[in-house]
PDB file of C-alpha atoms in Angstrom:
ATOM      1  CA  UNK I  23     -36.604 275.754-158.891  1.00  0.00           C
ATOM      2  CA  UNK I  24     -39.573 273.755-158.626  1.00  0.00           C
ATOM      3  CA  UNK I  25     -39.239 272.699-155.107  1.00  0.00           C
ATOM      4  CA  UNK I  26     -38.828 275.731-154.391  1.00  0.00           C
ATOM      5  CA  UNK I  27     -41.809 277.062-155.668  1.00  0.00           C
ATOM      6  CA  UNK I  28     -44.013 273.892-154.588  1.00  0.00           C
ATOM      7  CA  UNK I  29     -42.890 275.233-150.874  1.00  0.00           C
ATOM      8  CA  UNK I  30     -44.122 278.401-151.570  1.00  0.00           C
ATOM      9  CA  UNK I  31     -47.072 277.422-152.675  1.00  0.00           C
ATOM     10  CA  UNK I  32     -48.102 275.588-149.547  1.00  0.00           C
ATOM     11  CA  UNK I  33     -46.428 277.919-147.534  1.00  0.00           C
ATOM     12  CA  UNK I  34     -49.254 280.633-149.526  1.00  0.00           C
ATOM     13  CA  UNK I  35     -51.958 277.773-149.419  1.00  0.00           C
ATOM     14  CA  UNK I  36     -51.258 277.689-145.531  1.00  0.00           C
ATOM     15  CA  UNK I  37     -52.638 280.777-145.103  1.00  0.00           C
ATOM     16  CA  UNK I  38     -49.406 282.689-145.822  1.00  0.00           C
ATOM     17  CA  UNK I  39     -49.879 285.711-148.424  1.00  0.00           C
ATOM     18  CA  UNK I  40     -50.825 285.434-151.807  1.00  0.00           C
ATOM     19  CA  UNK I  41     -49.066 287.394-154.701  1.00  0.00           C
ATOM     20  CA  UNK I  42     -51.293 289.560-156.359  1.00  0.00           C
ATOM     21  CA  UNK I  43     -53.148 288.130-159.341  1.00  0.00           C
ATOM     22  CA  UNK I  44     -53.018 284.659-157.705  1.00  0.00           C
ATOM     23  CA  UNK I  45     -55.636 281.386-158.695  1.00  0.00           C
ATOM     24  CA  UNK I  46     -56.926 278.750-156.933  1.00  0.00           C
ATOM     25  CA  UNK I  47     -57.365 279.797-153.414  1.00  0.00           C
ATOM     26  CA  UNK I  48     -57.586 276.761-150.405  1.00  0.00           C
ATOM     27  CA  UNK I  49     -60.236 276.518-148.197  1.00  0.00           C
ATOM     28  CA  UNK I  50     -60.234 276.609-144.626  1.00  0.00           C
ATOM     29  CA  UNK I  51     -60.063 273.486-142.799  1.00  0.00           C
ATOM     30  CA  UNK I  52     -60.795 270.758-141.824  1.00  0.00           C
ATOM     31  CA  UNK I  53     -58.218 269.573-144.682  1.00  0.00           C
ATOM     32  CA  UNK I  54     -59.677 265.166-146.452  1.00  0.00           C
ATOM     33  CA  UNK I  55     -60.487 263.288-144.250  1.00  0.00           C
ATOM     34  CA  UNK I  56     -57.813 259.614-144.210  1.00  0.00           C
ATOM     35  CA  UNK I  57     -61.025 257.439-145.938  1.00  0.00           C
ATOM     36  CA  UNK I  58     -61.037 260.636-148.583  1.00  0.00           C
ATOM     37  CA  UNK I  59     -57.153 260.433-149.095  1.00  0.00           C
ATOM     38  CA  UNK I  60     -57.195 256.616-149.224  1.00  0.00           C
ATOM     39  CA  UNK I  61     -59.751 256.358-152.241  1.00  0.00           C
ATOM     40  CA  UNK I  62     -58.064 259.396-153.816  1.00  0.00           C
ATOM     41  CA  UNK I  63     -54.752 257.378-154.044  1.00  0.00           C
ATOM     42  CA  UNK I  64     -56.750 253.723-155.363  1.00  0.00           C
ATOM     43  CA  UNK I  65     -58.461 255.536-158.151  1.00  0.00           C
ATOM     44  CA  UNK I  66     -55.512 257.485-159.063  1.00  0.00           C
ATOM     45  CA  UNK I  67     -53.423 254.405-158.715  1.00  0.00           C
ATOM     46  CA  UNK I  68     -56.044 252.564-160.591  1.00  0.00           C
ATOM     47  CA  UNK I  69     -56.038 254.401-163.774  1.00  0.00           C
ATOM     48  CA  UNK I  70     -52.143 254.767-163.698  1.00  0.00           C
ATOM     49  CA  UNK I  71     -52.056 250.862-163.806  1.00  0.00           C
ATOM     50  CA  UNK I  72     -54.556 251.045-166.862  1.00  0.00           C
ATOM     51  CA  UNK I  73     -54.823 253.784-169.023  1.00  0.00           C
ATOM     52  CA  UNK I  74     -52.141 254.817-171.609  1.00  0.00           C
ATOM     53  CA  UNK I  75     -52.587 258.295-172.485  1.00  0.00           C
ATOM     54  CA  UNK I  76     -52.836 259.766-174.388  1.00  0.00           C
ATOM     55  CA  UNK I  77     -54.486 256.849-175.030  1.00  0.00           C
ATOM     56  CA  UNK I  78     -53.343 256.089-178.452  1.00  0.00           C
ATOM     57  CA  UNK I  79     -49.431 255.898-177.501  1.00  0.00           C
ATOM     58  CA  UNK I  80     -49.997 253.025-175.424  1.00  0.00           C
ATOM     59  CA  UNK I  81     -47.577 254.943-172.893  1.00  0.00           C
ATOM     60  CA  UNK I  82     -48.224 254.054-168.908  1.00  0.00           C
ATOM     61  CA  UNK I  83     -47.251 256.914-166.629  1.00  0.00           C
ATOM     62  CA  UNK I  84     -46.728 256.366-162.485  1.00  0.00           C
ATOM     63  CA  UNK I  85     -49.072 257.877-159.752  1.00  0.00           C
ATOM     64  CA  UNK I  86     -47.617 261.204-159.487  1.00  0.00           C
ATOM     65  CA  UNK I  87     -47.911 261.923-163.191  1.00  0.00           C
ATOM     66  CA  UNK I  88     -51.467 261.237-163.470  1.00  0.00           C
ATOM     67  CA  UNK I  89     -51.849 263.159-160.056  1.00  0.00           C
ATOM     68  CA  UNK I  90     -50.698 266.558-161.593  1.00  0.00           C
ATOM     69  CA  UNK I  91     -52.688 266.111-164.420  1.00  0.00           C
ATOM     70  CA  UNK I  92     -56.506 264.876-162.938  1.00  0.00           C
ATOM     71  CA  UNK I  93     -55.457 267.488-160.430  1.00  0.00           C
ATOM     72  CA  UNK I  94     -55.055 270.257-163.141  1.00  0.00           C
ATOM     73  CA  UNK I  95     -58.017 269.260-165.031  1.00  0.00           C
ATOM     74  CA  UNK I  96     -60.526 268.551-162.473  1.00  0.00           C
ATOM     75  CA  UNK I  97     -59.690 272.387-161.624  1.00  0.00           C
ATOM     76  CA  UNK I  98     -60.030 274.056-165.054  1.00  0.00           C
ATOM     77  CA  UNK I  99     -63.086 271.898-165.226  1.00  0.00           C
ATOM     78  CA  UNK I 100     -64.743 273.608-162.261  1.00  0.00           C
ATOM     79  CA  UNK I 101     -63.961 277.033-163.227  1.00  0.00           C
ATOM     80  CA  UNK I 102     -60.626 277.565-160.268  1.00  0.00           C
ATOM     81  CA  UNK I 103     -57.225 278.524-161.877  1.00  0.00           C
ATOM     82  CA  UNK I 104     -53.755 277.842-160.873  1.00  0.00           C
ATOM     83  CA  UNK I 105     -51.122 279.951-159.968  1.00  0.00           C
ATOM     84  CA  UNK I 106     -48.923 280.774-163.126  1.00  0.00           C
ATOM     85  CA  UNK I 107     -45.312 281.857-162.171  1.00  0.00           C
ATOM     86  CA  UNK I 108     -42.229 283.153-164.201  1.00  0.00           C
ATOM     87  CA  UNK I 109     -38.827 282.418-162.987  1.00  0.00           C
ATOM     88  CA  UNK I 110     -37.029 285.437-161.627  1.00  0.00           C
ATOM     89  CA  UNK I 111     -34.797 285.298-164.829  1.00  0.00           C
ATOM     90  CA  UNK I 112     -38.145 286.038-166.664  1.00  0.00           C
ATOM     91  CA  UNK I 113     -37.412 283.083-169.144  1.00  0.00           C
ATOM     92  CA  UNK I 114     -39.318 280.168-167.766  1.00  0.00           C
ATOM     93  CA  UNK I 115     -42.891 279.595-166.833  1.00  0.00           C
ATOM     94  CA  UNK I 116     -44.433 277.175-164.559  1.00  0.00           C
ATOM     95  CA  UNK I 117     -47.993 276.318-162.993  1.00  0.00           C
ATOM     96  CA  UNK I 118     -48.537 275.747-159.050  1.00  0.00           C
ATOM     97  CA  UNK I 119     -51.370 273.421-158.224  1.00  0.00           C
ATOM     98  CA  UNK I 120     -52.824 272.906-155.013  1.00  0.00           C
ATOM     99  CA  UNK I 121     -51.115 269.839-153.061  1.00  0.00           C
ATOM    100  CA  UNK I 122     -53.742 267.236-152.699  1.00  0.00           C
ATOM    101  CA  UNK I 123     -52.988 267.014-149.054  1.00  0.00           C
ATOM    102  CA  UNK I 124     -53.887 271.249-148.518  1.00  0.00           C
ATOM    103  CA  UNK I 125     -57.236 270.198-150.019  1.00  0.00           C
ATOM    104  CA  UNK I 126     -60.536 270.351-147.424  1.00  0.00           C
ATOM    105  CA  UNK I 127     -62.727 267.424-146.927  1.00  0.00           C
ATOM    106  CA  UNK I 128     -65.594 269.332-149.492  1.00  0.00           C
ATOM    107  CA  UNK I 129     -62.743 269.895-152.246  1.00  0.00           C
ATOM    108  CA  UNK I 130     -61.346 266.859-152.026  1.00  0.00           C
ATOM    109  CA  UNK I 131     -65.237 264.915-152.210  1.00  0.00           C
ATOM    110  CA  UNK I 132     -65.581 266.665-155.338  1.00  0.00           C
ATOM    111  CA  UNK I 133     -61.992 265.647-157.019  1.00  0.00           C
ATOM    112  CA  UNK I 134     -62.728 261.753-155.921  1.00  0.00           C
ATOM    113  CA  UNK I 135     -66.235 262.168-157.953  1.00  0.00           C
ATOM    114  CA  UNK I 136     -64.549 264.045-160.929  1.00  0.00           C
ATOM    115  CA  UNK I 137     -62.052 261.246-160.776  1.00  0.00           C
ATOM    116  CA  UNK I 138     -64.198 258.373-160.455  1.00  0.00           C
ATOM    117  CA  UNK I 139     -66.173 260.008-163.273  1.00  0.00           C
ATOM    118  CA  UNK I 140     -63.155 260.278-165.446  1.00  0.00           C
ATOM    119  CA  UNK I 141     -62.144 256.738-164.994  1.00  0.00           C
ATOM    120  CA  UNK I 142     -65.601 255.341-166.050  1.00  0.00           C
ATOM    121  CA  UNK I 143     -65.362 257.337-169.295  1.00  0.00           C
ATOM    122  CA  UNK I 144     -62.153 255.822-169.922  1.00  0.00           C
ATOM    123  CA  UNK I 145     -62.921 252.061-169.258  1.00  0.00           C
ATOM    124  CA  UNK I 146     -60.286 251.838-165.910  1.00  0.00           C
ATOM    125  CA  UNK I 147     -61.870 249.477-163.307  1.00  0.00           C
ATOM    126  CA  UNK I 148     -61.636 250.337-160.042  1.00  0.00           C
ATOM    127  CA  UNK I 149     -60.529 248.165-157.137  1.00  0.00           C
ATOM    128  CA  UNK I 150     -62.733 247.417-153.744  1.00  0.00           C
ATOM    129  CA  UNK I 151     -63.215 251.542-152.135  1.00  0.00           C
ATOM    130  CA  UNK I 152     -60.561 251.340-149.032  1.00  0.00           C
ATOM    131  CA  UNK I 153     -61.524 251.973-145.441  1.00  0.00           C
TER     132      UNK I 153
END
């Protein structure tokens, strides 16, 4: 069910229609730039290798873990919303956030600063910023 609806989503964040009531809304293009989606990966790789969290568990979680997450806070942060969807069955609920990839080169800048900024507070070091 969740593939599915991560299709739909950038199907929706492609340009294709929006259901009514919908969140975050993508930007036109021109969608990061390869620098922008290089750093984005080394911080969020960065803080995967080095911060537990919740930080008293002592628990490590991969790259795509902490990607949903900084993703979902760095956009209730700045005010944007994500889609919430219920399954067609009416039981289940589920949130659809923005792929990285659909982000624009202004959106994106401002998630590697929120990162970055996140990180510090948290003590992760971060590695030499790729080229």
């Amino acid at each position: 069910m969740v593939a599915t609806a991560q299709r739909t989503d950038r199907a929706v964040d492609a340009g294709g229609p929006r259901p009514a009531g919908g969140g975050w809304q993508g930007n036109a293009r021109p969608n990061r730039t390869l620098i922008q989606n290089r750093r984005l990966h080394a911080a969020i790789t960065d803080i995967a290798e080095q911060l537990p969290w919740p930080p008293e568990t002592g628990e490590i979680h991969d790259v795509e873990w902490w990607k949903r997450r900084l993703t979902l806070q760095w956009l209730t942060e700045t005010g944007e919303q994500p889609d919430l969807i219920v399954s067609l069955d009416g039981l289940q609920f589920a949130l659809l956030l923005p792929h990285t990839s659909d982000l624009n080169t202004k959106q994106c800048a401002a998630l590697n600063e929120w990162i970055s900024i996140f990180g510090a507070k948290h003590g992760v070091t971060f590695g030499k910023d790729p080229q």
